[in-house]
Each structure stands twice: as C-alpha cells, then as structure tokens.
PDB file of C-alpha atoms in Angstrom:
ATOM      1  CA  UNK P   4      80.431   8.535  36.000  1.00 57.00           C
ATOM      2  CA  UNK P   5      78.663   4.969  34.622  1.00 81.00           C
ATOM      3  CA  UNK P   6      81.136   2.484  33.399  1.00 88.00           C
ATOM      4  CA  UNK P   7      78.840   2.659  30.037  1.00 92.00           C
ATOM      5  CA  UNK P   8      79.791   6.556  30.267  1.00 93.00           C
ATOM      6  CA  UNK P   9      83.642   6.477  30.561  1.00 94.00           C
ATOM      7  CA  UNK P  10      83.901   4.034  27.431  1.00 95.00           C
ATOM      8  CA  UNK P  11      81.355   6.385  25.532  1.00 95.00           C
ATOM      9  CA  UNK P  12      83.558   9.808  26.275  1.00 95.00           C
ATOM     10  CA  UNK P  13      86.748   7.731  25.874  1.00 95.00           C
ATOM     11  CA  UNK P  14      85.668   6.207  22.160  1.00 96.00           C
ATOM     12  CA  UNK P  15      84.685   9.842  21.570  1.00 95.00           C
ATOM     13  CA  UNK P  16      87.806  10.992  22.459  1.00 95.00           C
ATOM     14  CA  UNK P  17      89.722   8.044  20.348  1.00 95.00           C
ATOM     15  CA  UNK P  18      87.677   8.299  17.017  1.00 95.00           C
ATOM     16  CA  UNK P  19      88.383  12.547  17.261  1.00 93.00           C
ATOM     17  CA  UNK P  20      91.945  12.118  17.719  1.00 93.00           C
ATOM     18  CA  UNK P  21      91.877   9.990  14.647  1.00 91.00           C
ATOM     19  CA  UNK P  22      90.363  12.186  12.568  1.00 89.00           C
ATOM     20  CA  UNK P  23      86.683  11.312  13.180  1.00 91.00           C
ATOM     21  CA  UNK P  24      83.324  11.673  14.233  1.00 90.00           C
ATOM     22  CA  UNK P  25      81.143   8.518  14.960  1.00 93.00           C
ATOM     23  CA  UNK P  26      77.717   7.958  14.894  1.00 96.00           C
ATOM     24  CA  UNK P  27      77.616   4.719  16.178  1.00 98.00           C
ATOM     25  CA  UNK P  28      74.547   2.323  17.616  1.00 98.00           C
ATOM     26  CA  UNK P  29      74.961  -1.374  18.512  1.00 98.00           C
ATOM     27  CA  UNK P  30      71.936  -3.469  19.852  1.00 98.00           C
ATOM     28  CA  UNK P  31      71.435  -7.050  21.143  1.00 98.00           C
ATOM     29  CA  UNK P  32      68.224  -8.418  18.977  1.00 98.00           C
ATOM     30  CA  UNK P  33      67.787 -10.679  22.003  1.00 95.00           C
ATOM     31  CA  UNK P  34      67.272  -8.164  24.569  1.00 96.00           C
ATOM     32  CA  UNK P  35      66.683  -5.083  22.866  1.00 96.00           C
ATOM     33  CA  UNK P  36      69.703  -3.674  25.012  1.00 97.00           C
ATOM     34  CA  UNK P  37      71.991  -0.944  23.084  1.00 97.00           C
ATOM     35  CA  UNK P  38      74.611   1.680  23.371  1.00 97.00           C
ATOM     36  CA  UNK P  39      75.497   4.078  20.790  1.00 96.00           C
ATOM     37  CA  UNK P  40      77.623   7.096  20.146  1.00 96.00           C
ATOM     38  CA  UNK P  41      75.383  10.216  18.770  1.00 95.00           C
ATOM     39  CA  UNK P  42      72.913   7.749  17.058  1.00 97.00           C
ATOM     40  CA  UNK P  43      70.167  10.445  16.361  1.00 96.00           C
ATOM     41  CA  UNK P  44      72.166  12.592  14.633  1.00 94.00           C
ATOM     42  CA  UNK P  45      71.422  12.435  10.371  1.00 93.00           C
ATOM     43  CA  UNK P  46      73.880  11.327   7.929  1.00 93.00           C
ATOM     44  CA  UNK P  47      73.936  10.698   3.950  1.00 93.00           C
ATOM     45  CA  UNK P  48      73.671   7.701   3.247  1.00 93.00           C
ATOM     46  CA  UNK P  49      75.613   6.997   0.395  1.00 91.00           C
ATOM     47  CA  UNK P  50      75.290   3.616  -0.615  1.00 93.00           C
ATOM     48  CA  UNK P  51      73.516   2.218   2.432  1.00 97.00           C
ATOM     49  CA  UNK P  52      70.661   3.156   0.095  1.00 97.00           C
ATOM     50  CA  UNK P  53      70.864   0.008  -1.658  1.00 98.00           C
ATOM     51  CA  UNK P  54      69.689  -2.556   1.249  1.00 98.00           C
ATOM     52  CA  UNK P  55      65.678  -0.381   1.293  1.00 98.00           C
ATOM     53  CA  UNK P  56      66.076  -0.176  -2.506  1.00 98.00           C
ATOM     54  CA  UNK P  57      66.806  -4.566  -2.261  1.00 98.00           C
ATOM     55  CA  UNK P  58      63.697  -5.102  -0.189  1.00 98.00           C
ATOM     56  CA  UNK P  59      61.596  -2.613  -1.975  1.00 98.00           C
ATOM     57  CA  UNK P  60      62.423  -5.131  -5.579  1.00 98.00           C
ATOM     58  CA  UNK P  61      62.264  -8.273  -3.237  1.00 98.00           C
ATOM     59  CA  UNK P  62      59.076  -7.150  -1.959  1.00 98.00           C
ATOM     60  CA  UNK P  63      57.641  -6.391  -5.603  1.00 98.00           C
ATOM     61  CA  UNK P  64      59.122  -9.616  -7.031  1.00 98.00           C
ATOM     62  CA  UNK P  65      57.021 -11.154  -4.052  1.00 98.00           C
ATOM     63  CA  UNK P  66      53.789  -9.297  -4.956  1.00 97.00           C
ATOM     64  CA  UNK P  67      54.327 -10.655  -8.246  1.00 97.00           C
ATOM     65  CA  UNK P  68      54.265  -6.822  -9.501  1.00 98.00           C
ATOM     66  CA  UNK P  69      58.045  -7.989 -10.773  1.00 97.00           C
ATOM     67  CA  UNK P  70      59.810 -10.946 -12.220  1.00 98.00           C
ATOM     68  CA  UNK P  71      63.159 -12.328 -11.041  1.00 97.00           C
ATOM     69  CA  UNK P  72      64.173 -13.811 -14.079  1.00 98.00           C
ATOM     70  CA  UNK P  73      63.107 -10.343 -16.395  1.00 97.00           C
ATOM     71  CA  UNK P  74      66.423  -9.338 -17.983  1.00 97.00           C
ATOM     72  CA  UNK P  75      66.856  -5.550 -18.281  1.00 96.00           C
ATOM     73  CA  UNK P  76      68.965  -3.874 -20.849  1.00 94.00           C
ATOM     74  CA  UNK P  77      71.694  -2.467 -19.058  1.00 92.00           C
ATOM     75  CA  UNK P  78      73.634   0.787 -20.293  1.00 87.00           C
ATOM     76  CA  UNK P  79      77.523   0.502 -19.880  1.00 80.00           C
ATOM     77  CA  UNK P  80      78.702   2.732 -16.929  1.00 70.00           C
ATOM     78  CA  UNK P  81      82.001   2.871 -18.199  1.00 64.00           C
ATOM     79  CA  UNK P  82      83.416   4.403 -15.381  1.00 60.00           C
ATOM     80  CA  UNK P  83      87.291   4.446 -15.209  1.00 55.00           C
ATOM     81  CA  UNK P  84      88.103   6.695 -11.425  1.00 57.00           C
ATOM     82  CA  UNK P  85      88.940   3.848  -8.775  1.00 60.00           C
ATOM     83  CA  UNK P  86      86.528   2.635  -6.746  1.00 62.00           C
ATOM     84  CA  UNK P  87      82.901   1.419  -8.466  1.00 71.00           C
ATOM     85  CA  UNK P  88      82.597  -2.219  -9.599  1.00 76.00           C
ATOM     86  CA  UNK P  89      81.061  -4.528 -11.337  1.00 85.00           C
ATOM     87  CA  UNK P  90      78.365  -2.823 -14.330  1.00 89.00           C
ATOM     88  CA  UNK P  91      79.798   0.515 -13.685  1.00 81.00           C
ATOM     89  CA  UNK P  92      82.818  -0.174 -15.292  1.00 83.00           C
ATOM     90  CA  UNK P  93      81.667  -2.433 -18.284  1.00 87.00           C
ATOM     91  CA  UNK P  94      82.258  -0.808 -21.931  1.00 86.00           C
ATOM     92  CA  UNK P  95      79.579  -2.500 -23.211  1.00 89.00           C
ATOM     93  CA  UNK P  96      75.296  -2.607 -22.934  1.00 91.00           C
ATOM     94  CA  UNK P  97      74.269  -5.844 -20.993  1.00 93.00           C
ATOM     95  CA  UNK P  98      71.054  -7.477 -20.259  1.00 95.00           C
ATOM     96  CA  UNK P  99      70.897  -8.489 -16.239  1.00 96.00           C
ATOM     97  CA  UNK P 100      67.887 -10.528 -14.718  1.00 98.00           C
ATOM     98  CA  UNK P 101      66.310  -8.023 -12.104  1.00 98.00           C
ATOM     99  CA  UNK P 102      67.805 -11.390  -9.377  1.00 98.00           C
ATOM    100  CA  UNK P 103      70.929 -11.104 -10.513  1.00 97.00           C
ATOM    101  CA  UNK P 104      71.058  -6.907 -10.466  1.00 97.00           C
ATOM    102  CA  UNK P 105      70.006  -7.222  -6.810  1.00 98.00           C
ATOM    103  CA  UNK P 106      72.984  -9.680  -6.278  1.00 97.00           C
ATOM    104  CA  UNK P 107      75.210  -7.160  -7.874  1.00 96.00           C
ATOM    105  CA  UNK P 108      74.123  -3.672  -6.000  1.00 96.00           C
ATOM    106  CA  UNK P 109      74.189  -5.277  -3.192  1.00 96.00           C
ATOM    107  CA  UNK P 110      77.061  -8.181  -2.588  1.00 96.00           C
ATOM    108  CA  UNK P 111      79.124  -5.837  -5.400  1.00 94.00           C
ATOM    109  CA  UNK P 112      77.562  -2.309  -4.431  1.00 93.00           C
ATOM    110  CA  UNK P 113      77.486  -1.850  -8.026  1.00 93.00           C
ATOM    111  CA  UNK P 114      75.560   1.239  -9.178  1.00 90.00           C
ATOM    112  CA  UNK P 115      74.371   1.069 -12.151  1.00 91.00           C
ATOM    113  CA  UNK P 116      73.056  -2.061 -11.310  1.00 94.00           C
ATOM    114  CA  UNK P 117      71.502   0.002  -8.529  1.00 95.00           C
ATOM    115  CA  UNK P 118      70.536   2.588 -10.839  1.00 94.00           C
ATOM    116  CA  UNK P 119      68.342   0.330 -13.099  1.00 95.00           C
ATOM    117  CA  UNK P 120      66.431  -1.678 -10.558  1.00 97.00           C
ATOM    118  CA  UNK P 121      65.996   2.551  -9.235  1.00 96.00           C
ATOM    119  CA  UNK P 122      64.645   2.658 -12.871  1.00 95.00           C
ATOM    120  CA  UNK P 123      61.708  -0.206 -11.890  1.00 97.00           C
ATOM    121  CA  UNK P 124      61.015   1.635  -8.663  1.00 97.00           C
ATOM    122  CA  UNK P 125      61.784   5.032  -7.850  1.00 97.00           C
ATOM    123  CA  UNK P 126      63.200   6.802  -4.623  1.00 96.00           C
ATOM    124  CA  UNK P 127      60.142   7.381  -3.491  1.00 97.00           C
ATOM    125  CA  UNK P 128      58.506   4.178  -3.922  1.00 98.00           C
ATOM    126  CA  UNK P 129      61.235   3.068  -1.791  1.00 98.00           C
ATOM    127  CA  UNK P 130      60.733   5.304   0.875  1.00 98.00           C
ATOM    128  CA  UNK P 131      57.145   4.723   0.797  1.00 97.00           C
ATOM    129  CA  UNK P 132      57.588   1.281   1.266  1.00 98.00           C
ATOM    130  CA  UNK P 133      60.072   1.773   4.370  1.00 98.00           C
ATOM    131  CA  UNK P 134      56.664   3.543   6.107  1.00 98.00           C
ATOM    132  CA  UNK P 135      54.714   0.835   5.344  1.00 97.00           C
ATOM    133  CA  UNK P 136      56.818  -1.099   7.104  1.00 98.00           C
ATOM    134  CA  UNK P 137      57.031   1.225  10.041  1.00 97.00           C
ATOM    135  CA  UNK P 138      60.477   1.995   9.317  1.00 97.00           C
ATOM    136  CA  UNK P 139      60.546   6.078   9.830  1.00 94.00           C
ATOM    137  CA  UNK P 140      64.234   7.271   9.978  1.00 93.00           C
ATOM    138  CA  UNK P 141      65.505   6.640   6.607  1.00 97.00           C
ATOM    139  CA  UNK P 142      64.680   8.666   3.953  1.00 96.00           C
ATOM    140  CA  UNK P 143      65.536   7.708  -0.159  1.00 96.00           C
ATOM    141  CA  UNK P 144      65.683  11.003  -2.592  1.00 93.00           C
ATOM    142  CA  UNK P 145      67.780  10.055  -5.091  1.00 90.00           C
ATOM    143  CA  UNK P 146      69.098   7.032  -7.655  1.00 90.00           C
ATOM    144  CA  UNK P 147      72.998   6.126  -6.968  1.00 88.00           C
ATOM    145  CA  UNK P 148      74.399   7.672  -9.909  1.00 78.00           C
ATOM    146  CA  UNK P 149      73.702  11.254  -8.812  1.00 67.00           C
ATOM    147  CA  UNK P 150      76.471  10.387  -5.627  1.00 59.00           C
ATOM    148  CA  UNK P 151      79.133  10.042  -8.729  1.00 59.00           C
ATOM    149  CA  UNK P 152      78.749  13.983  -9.602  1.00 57.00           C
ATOM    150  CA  UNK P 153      80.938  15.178  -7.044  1.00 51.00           C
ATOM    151  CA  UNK P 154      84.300  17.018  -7.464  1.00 49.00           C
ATOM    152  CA  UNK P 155      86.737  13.965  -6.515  1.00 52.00           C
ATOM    153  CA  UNK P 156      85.527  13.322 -10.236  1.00 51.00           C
ATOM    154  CA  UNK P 157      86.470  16.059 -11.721  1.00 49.00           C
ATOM    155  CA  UNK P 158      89.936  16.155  -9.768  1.00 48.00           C
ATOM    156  CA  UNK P 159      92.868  13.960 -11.595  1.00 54.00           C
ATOM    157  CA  UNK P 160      94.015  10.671  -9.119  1.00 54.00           C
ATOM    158  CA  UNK P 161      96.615  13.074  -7.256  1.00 54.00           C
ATOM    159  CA  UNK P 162      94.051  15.661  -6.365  1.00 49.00           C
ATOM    160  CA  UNK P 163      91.328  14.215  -4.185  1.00 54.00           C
ATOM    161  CA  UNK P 164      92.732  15.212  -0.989  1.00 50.00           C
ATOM    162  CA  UNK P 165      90.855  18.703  -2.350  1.00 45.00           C
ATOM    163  CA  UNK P 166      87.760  17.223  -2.919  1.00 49.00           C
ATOM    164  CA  UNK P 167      87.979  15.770   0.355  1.00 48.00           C
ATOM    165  CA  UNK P 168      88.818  19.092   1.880  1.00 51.00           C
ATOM    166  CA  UNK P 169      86.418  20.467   0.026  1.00 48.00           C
ATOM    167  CA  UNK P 170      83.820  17.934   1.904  1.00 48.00           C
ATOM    168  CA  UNK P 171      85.259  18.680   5.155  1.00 50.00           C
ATOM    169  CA  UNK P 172      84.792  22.385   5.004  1.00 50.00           C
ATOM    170  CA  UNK P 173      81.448  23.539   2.670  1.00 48.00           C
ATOM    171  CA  UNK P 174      79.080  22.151   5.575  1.00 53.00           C
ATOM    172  CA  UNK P 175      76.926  24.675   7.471  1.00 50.00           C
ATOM    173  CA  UNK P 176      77.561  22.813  10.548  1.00 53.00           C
ATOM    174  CA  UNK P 177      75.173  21.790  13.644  1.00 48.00           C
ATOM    175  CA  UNK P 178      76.058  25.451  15.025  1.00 37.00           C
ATOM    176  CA  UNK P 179      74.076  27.155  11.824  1.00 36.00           C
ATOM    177  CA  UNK P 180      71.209  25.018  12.932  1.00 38.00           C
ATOM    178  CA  UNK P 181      71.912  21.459  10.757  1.00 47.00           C
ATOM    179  CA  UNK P 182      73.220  19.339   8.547  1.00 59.00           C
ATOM    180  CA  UNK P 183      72.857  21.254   5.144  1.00 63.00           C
ATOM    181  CA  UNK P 184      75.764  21.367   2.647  1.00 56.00           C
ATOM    182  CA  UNK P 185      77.004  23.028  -0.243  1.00 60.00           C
ATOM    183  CA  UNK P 186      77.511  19.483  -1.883  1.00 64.00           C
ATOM    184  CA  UNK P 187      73.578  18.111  -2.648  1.00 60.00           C
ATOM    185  CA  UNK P 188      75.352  14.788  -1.966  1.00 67.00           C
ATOM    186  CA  UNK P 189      75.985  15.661   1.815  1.00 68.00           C
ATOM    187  CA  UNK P 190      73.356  17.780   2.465  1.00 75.00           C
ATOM    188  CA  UNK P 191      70.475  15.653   4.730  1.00 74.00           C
ATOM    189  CA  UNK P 192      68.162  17.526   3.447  1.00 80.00           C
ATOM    190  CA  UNK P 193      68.626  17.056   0.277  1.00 82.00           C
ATOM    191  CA  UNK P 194      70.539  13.532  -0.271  1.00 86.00           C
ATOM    192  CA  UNK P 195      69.318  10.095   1.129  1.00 92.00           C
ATOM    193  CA  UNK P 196      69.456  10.027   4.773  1.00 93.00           C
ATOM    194  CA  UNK P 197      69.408   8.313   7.989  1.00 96.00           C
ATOM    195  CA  UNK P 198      70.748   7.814  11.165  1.00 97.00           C
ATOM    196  CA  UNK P 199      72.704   5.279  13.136  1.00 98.00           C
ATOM    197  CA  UNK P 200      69.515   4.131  15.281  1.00 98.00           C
ATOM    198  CA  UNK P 201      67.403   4.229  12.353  1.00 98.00           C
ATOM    199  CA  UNK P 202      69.796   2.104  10.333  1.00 98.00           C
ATOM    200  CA  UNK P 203      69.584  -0.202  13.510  1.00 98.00           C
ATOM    201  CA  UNK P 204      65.918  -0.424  13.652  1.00 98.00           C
ATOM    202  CA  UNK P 205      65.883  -1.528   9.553  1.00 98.00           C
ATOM    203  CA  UNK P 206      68.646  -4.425  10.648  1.00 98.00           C
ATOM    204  CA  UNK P 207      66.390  -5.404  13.371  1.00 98.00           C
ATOM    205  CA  UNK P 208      63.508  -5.466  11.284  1.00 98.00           C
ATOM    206  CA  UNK P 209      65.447  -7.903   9.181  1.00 98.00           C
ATOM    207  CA  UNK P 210      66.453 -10.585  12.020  1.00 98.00           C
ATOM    208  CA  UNK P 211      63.546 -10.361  14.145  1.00 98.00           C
ATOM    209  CA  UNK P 212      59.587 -10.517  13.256  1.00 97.00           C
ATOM    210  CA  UNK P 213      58.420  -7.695  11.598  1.00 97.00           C
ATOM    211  CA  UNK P 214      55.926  -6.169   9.407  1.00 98.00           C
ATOM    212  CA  UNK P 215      58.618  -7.379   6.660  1.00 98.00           C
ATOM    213  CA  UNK P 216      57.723 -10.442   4.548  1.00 98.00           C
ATOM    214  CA  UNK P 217      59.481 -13.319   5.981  1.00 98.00           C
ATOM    215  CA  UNK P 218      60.599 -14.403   2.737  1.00 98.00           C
ATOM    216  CA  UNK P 219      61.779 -10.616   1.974  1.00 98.00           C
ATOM    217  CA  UNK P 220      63.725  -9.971   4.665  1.00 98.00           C
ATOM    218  CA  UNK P 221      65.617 -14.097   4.433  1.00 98.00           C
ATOM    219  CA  UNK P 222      66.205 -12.857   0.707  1.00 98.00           C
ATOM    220  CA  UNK P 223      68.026  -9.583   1.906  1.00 98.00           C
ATOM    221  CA  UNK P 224      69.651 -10.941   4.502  1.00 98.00           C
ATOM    222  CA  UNK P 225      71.432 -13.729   2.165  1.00 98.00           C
ATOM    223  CA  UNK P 226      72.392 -11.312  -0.156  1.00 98.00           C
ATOM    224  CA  UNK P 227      73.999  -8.949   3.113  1.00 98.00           C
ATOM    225  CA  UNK P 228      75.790 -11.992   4.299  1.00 97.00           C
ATOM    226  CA  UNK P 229      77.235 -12.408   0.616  1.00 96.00           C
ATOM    227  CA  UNK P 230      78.652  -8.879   1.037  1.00 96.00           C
ATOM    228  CA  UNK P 231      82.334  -8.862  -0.858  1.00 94.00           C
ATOM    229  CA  UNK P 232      83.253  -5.458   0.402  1.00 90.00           C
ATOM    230  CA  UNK P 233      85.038  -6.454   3.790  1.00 91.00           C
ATOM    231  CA  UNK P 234      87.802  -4.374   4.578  1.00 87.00           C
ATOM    232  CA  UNK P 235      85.830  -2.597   7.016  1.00 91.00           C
ATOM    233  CA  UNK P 236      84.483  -3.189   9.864  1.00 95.00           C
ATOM    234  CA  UNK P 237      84.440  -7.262   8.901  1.00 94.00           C
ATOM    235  CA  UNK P 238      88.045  -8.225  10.455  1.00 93.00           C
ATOM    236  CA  UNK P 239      86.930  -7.153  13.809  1.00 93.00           C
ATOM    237  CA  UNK P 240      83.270  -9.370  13.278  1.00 95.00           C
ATOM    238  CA  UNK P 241      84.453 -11.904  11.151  1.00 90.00           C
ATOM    239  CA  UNK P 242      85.376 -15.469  12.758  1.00 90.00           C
ATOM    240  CA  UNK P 243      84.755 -19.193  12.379  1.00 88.00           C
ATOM    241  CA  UNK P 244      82.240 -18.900  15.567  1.00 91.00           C
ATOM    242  CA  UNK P 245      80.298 -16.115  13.602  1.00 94.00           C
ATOM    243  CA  UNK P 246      78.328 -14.263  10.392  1.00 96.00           C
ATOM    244  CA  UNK P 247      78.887 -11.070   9.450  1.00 97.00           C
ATOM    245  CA  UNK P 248      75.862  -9.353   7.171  1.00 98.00           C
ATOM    246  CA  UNK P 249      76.582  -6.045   5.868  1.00 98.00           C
ATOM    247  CA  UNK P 250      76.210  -3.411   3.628  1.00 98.00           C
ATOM    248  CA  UNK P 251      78.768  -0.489   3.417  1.00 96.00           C
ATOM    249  CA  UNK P 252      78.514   3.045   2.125  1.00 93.00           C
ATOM    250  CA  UNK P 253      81.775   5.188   1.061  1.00 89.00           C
ATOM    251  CA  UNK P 254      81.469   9.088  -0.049  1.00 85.00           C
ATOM    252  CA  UNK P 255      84.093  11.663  -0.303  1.00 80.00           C
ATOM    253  CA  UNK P 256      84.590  11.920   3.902  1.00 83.00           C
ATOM    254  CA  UNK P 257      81.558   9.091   4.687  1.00 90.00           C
ATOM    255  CA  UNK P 258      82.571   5.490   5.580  1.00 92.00           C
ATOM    256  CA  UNK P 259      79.700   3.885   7.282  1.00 96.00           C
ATOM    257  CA  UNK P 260      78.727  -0.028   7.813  1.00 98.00           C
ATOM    258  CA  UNK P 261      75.545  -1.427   9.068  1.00 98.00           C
ATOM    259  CA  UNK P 262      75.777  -5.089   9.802  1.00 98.00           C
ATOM    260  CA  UNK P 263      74.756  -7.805  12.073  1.00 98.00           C
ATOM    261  CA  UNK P 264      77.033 -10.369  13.636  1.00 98.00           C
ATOM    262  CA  UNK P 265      75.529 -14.021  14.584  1.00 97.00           C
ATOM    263  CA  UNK P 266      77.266 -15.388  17.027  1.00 95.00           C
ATOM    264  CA  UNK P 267      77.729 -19.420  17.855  1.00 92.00           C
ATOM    265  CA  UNK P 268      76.124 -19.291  21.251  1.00 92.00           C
ATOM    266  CA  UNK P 269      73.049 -17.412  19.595  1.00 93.00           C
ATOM    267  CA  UNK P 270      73.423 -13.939  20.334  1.00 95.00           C
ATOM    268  CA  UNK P 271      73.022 -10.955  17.353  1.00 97.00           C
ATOM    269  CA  UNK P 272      73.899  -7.594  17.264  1.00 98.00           C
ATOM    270  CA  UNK P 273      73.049  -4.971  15.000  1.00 98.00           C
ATOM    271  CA  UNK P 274      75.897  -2.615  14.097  1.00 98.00           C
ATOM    272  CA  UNK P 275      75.377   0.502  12.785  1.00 98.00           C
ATOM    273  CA  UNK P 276      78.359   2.613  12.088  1.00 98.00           C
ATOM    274  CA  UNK P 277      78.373   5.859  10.084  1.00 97.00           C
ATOM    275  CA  UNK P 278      81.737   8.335   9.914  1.00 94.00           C
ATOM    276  CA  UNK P 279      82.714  11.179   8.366  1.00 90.00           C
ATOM    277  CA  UNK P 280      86.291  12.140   8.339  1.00 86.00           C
ATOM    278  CA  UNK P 281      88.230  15.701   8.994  1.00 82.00           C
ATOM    279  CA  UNK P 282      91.531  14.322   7.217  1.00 74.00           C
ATOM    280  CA  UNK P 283      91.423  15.608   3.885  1.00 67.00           C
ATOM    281  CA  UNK P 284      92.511  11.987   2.367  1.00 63.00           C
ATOM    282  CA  UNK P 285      91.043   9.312   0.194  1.00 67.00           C
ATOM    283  CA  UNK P 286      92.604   6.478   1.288  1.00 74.00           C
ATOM    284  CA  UNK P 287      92.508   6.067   5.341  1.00 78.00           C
ATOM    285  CA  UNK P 288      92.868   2.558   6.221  1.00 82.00           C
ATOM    286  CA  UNK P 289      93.248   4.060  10.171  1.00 84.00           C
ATOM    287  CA  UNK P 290      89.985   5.214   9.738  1.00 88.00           C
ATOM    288  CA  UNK P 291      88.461   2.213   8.490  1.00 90.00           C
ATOM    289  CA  UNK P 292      90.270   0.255  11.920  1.00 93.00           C
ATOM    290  CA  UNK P 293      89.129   2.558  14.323  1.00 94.00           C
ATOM    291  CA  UNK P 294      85.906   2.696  13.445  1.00 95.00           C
ATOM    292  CA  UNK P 295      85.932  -0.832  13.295  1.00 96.00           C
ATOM    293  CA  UNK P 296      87.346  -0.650  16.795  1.00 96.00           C
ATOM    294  CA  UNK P 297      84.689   1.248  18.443  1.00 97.00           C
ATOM    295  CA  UNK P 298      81.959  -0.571  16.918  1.00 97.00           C
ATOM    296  CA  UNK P 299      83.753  -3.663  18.581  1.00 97.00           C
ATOM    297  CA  UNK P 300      84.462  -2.308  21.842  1.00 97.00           C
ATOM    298  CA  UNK P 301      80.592  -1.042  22.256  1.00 97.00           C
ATOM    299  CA  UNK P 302      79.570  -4.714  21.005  1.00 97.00           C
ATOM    300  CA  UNK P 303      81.894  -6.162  23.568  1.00 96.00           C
ATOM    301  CA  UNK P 304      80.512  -4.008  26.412  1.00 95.00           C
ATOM    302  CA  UNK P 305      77.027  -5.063  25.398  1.00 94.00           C
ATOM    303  CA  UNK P 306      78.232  -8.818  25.499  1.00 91.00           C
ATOM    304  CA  UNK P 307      79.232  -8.624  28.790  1.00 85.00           C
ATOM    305  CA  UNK P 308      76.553  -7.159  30.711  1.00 75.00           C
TER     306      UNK P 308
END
C-alpha cells in the first residue's frame, strides 16, 4: 500500500469514527497535482450556490446587461431560528445596490440577499453560464430560500436533533442506486448539486486563466477572501504567511467549505470539502475540526511531495 493510500483509508477511517463521511479534493494550482477522498460522488450544495450565482451577476454587471449601483427593493426576511444573517433577519423592506447584495450573499451568506440577485437571474441562467464557461459538475435548480423549508423549521430550538435524524435516515442511499431523498433539499436530483472535484475545478477556474473574465473572477475572489463565516475549516488555513478564500455551505447534516489558501512562498491549493453527518445534532463543533483536519492533512501531503 502507497503512502498516499494509508493516509486516504486512515482519514476515512478518522472522519467515520467521528460521525462523518467526507468528500474531500485538494489540488496544487501550480502543478495540477491532487488527492481527494470520494471526490466524484454528488452532494447538495446548500449555500455553495452562491459563489456561480456571484459570477453569473459579476459577469452581467460586466456585460453591462446589469448595474452595480441599481438599488433593489428588498423584502424583510424576518427570520428569527438561529443561524441566517444579515437581510434575512431585518423587520423591515430595504433597498440594496445589486454590489452591495453580492457583498452580502456572499462575505455574509445572506439569503435573501441571495434570493433577490436569484430574482435578476434565475437558476438556470446560472447554470447556463457555468457551461459556458466549461464548468460541467455543478448544477443550480433552485433560489436559497427554498433550503429554509425544511423540518428543523418547523421543530422548536430543543428539537432539531429530529430534524437532523430525520436527514440522516429518509435517504435512499448509494445501495438503492443514488443519492435521492425524501427531503427535495438533499435529494441531487432535485436540489443544487455538485461534487468535491467539480467544486475544485470552479476554484481553479478562479485563480488560474480561464474562460472566466479576468475582471469576474478578481471580483469573486475579493469578495471569497472577505468571507466572515470562519469557524470552519479557516483556523487550520488561516496564518500571517497566508489567504484563506472561501465560501461555506451548512444544511441540516451538510457542512462543506470550498476555499483556496495562498501561501507566502507562492503555492495555492484549492480545498474542497463537503460532509454530511450521521450524529443527529445541530451543533458539532468536532465535526467542523475534523473536517478541517483532513482537509489539512491531504493539503500537507500535497505540500510535501
């Protein structure tokens, strides 16, 4: 057995005993070398969604088909379960420059502000615009708002861990020949989707030449590096000698990051980590560190080739 294959079957092994299962892909943009953990295999995306749906309005704004500095009347989420931020909990209408709702779907992962720049171009257009670009394994179906219908809403605070079980236990499985769901939100055929080395081929698209306007992909990557949700997989990327760009996508049993980390000496990787979780529980800050740990340790063996 490869050295490459021993860490593989022992991060398997890890992320199961905590509760997990990883589809996980990190590759140097230099070299084009990788090493991943299932990275074919489909997963919602959640709110991953909202870095295609950021260079589908950058790309318009750039075409002139948009303008920046339009203000759109805004509808008041008012949204009072834990978790969403920024528009989706306001009690009152407000009107947002289509700039500043990019800033705040993706640095914020607000999504209503998501929702209403979904409003100036659909799912679809979205998706379209992803095969224009070449960019094949990620699929858009849906605005944001539809991944708030699920039954941790309709559960009072001291009853998600039934939602969550719930999540863990309504799939069809791989063995019933794929991903389906009885949640829409969690079904891959039905919800947006992609996988780990899809989500890896979009961040490379980003940081290297690619069919994406420069000026597109610099926009989208300054608004990924602005990213306030860091509790993830950002303490083990995060230091003075590098950047950390990422978006991050949390439903019911998901918790996926995609991210690339600059490093001093000029080395990137692309990090592309989607979970779902078997522990029927809504807070896991275990689950969050070891998946932060084995997107690490597969950047580290990378490193040192």
């Amino acid at each position: 057995m490869s050295g490459t294959e021993a860490l593989l079957r022992s991060l398997r092994g890890e992320l199961r005993d905590g509760g997990l299962r990883g589809c996980l892909l990190v590759r140097d943009l230099r070299t084009g070398e990788e090493v991943g953990l299932d990275p074919d295999v489909p997963l919602p995306s959640a709110s991953l969604v909202k870095v295609p749906l950021a260079l589908a309005t950058a790309e318009r704004v750039r075409r002139g088909e948009l303008d920046g500095a339009r203000r759109v009347e805004v509808a008041p989420g008012r949204i009072t379960t834990p978790g969403p931020t920024g528009l989706s909990r306001f009690r009152h209408p407000a009107r947002v420059a289509v700039d500043d709702l990019l800033y705040l779907s993706l640095c914020l992962s607000d999504s209503t502000a998501a929702d209403a720049l979904f409003d100036l171009t659909p799912p679809e257009r979205v998706t379209d615009r992803l095969r224009e670009w070449g960019l094949t394994g990620i699929t858009v179906r849906h605005r944001v708002g539809e991944l708030s219908d699920t039954p941790e809403e309709r559960f009072d605070g001291g009853q998600a861990h039934l939602a969550h079980a719930l999540a863990i236990g309504a799939g069809t499985g791989e063995a019933a020949g794929g991903r389906g769901h009885r949640l829409p939100q969690l079904d891959t055929t039905r919800a947006s989707s992609g996988t780990a080395r899809a989500w890896a081929d979009l961040l490379q698209a980003l940081w290297r030449p690619s069919a994406i306007p420069p000026e597109v992909a610099a926009r989208v990557r300054e608004l990924m590096r602005h990213n306030l949700n860091r509790q993830r997989l950002a303490p083990d990327f995060s230091s003075d000698a590098t950047t950390w760009s990422s978006k991050t996508g949390t439903l019911l049993n998901l918790r996926h990051e995609i991210g690339v980390v600059e490093h001093g000496d000029g080395q990137a990787f692309a990090v592309a980590a989607l979970t779902e979780s078997f522990v029927p529980a809504g807070a896991q800050p275990g689950a969050e560190a070891l998946m932060a740990y084995a997107a690490r340790t597969l950047r580290d063996h990378l490193r040192q080739r």
